[in-house]
Short mmCIF file of C-alpha atoms in Angstrom, two decimals:
data_model
loop_
_atom_site.label_atom_id
_atom_site.label_comp_id
_atom_site.label_asym_id
_atom_site.label_seq_id
_atom_site.Cartn_x
_atom_site.Cartn_y
_atom_site.Cartn_z
CA TRP A 170 91.24 91.53 94.58
CA LEU A 171 94.61 90.71 95.54
CA ILE A 172 97.41 92.76 94.47
CA PHE A 173 101.04 91.46 94.34
CA ALA A 174 103.01 94.93 93.73
CA ASP A 175 106.09 95.06 91.86
CA ALA A 176 109.16 97.57 91.65
CA ALA A 177 108.34 98.93 88.61
CA GLY A 178 104.40 100.58 89.89
CA VAL A 179 102.38 98.32 86.97
CA GLY A 180 100.41 97.08 90.37
CA ARG A 181 100.02 100.56 91.10
CA SER A 182 98.63 101.18 88.19
CA LEU A 183 95.73 98.36 88.29
CA VAL A 184 95.01 99.13 91.76
CA GLN A 185 94.08 102.72 89.68
CA LEU A 186 91.82 100.99 86.99
CA ILE A 187 90.33 98.82 89.45
CA GLN A 188 89.51 102.14 91.70
CA ASP A 189 87.87 104.16 88.33
CA ARG A 190 85.67 100.69 88.43
CA ASP A 191 84.26 100.96 91.41
CA GLY A 192 86.28 97.55 92.70
CA ARG A 193 88.30 96.26 95.50
CA CYS A 194 92.13 95.53 96.25
CA VAL A 195 94.33 95.43 98.32
CA LEU A 196 97.39 96.26 97.77
CA VAL A 197 100.98 94.30 98.72
CA ASP A 198 103.04 96.76 97.78
CA GLU A 199 107.15 95.67 97.05
CA ASP A 200 108.29 97.82 99.41
CA ALA A 201 106.70 95.34 102.16
CA GLY A 202 109.67 93.48 101.52
CA GLU A 203 110.24 89.68 101.97
CA ASP A 204 108.09 89.20 104.89
CA ALA A 205 104.72 90.05 103.08
CA CYS A 206 105.02 86.40 100.80
CA ALA A 207 106.25 84.33 104.60
CA PRO A 208 103.41 81.57 105.13
CA GLU A 209 102.93 83.24 108.59
CA GLU A 210 102.16 86.67 107.28
CA LEU A 211 100.11 85.37 104.05
CA ALA A 212 98.55 83.47 106.22
CA ALA A 213 97.39 86.36 108.27
CA LEU A 214 96.54 88.61 105.24
CA LEU A 215 94.26 85.45 103.45
CA THR A 216 92.28 86.06 107.12
CA ARG A 217 91.76 89.76 107.25
CA PRO A 218 87.55 90.76 106.79
CA ASP A 219 88.75 93.28 104.19
CA LEU A 220 89.18 89.92 101.77
CA ALA A 221 86.37 87.78 102.16
CA GLY A 222 85.17 87.02 99.31
CA LEU A 223 87.70 88.22 97.87
CA HIS A 224 87.12 87.34 93.87
CA ARG A 225 90.85 87.52 92.70
CA VAL A 226 94.35 87.12 93.11
CA VAL A 227 97.13 88.99 90.72
CA TYR A 228 101.30 88.26 91.20
CA LEU A 229 103.54 90.94 89.60
CA GLY A 230 106.58 89.63 91.53
CA GLY A 231 107.86 88.74 87.13
CA TYR A 232 106.99 91.89 86.01
CA ALA A 233 110.73 92.70 86.52
CA PRO A 234 112.47 96.56 86.54
CA GLU A 235 115.20 96.81 84.10
CA GLY A 236 118.38 95.92 86.12
CA GLU A 237 116.87 93.36 88.83
CA ASP A 238 119.00 91.30 91.26
CA ALA A 239 120.49 88.80 89.50
CA GLY A 240 118.98 86.16 91.60
CA SER A 241 115.99 87.77 92.61
CA GLU A 242 114.20 85.38 90.73
CA ASP A 243 114.40 82.67 92.98
CA ARG A 244 112.87 84.70 96.15
CA THR A 245 109.92 85.86 92.89
CA THR A 246 109.76 82.63 92.81
CA ALA A 247 109.38 81.23 96.32
CA ALA A 248 107.55 84.09 96.58
CA LEU A 249 104.41 82.83 94.54
CA LEU A 250 105.07 79.12 96.13
CA HIS A 251 104.24 80.91 99.16
CA LEU A 252 101.46 82.38 98.00
CA ILE A 253 100.12 79.47 96.01
CA GLN A 254 100.00 77.17 99.55
CA ALA A 255 98.92 80.17 101.54
CA LEU A 256 95.28 80.36 99.01
CA VAL A 257 95.20 76.64 99.07
CA ARG A 258 95.57 75.90 103.02
CA SER A 259 92.26 79.00 103.20
CA GLY A 260 90.63 76.86 101.69
CA GLN A 261 88.32 80.27 100.26
CA PRO A 262 88.40 79.92 96.49
CA LEU A 263 89.04 82.35 92.88
CA ALA A 264 86.16 82.93 91.39
CA GLY A 265 88.68 84.46 88.83
CA GLY A 266 91.25 82.92 89.93
CA LEU A 267 94.91 83.80 90.58
CA TRP A 268 96.66 85.89 88.33
CA LEU A 269 100.82 85.63 86.88
CA ALA A 270 102.12 89.01 84.44
CA THR A 271 105.54 88.56 84.06
CA LYS A 272 108.03 91.13 81.68
CA GLU A 273 109.25 89.51 78.20
CA ALA A 274 109.05 86.18 79.86
CA GLN A 275 108.01 84.84 77.21
CA PRO A 276 110.48 84.94 74.31
CA ALA A 277 107.63 87.17 71.07
CA VAL A 278 110.68 88.12 68.27
CA THR A 279 113.63 88.88 69.60
CA ALA A 280 115.98 86.76 72.46
CA PRO A 281 115.25 86.64 75.39
CA SER A 282 116.17 89.65 77.84
CA ALA A 283 117.62 90.86 81.75
CA ALA A 284 114.12 91.26 82.44
CA GLY A 285 111.93 87.92 81.15
CA VAL A 286 114.71 85.60 81.87
CA HIS A 287 113.80 87.05 85.95
CA GLY A 288 109.88 85.51 85.43
CA SER A 289 110.71 82.58 83.23
CA PRO A 290 110.84 80.16 85.97
CA LEU A 291 107.45 81.69 87.39
CA TRP A 292 106.41 80.02 83.83
CA GLY A 293 106.97 77.18 85.01
CA LEU A 294 105.38 77.01 88.72
CA GLY A 295 102.44 78.51 86.92
CA ARG A 296 102.14 75.47 84.65
CA VAL A 297 102.63 73.45 87.82
CA ALA A 298 99.76 75.66 89.80
CA ALA A 299 97.95 74.93 86.74
CA LEU A 300 97.84 71.87 86.41
CA GLU A 301 97.94 70.41 90.18
CA GLN A 302 95.65 73.38 91.38
CA PRO A 303 92.57 74.16 89.33
CA GLY A 304 90.53 75.16 90.21
CA LEU A 305 92.55 78.09 92.39
CA TRP A 306 94.65 78.79 88.68
CA GLY A 307 92.96 82.04 86.86
CA GLY A 308 95.71 82.45 84.03
CA MET A 309 99.41 84.00 82.70
CA VAL A 310 100.03 87.07 81.04
CA ASP A 311 103.63 88.46 80.07
CA LEU A 312 103.59 91.88 78.77
CA ASP A 313 105.91 93.61 76.19
CA ALA A 314 105.20 97.44 77.77
CA ALA A 315 107.27 99.02 78.95
CA ASP A 316 105.04 101.82 80.39
CA PRO A 317 103.61 100.42 83.44
CA GLN A 318 100.71 102.24 82.61
CA VAL A 319 99.90 100.94 80.10
CA ALA A 320 101.39 97.78 81.47
CA ALA A 321 98.49 97.44 83.68
CA GLU A 322 95.62 98.76 81.10
CA LEU A 323 96.99 95.65 78.85
CA LEU A 324 96.85 92.67 82.19
CA LEU A 325 92.94 94.38 83.51
CA ALA A 326 92.37 94.15 79.35
CA GLU A 327 93.33 90.26 79.71
CA LEU A 328 92.35 89.36 83.32
CA GLY A 329 90.28 86.25 83.38
CA THR A 330 89.38 85.84 79.47
CA LEU A 331 92.35 82.68 78.33
CA ALA A 332 94.98 80.67 80.61
CA ILE A 333 97.95 81.51 78.28
CA VAL A 334 97.83 84.72 76.76
CA TRP A 335 101.39 85.52 74.73
CA TRP A 336 101.88 88.94 74.14
CA VAL A 337 103.97 89.22 71.26
CA GLY A 338 105.34 93.01 69.53
CA SER A 339 108.57 94.46 68.13
CA ARG A 340 110.76 93.75 71.26
CA GLY A 341 113.51 96.38 71.07
CA ALA A 342 111.65 98.57 69.54
CA SER A 343 110.29 102.34 70.20
CA SER A 344 106.75 102.01 73.17
CA SER A 345 105.07 103.36 70.32
CA ALA A 346 105.67 100.97 67.25
CA ASN A 347 104.88 98.56 69.96
CA LEU A 348 101.29 99.04 70.53
CA GLN A 349 100.55 99.74 66.77
CA THR A 350 102.53 95.62 66.70
CA LEU A 351 100.73 94.46 69.92
CA VAL A 352 99.16 90.93 68.99
CA ALA A 353 96.98 88.52 71.72
CA VAL A 354 98.59 85.40 70.73
CA LEU A 355 96.32 82.25 71.97
CA ILE A 356 98.51 79.49 73.04
CA VAL A 357 95.69 77.35 75.45
CA ALA A 358 92.36 78.41 75.57
CA LEU A 359 92.02 76.48 79.63
CA ILE A 360 94.71 74.35 80.25
CA ALA A 361 92.89 72.83 83.18
CA ALA A 362 90.39 71.34 80.99
CA ILE A 363 92.90 68.60 79.82
#
């Protein structure tokens, strides 16, 4: 697994969950800065020996914490584009595909939040990637959970199951209420098959 972390901590929690299941993964930490997703850095990353036989890539740049800087969605979208291009150039097959995770980018019950606006452009780019690079594609997950550990658990449960999943919950309610009302709604089973 190759996991591009977020500032909220979902990526670090996801790594721990995978390692607890004896999975092998590499974390590209949010603290690595913008250079971590520069084309030349990504090309070098994908040739690392510990990533030989890479199975799945998870991009969490769209899981923005509350109060994320305005305009940061441009950086996260550009980083995702560079990642897609690097994966295509590497020619490395991804059996598990490239997965994107966002936070409240797809309005379910209430209007989109500020954090949701951050991840919305990734959904557009993700749809294009699914159509243009179906062999690379895994899917997209929009999470409603505010707690990074809960979000990582929900994400791990969904990875590899569908092309697009919307999390629907009573956003704005307490975390326990969100967990009680969280329902997965299937939008499209396989975009690549269209």
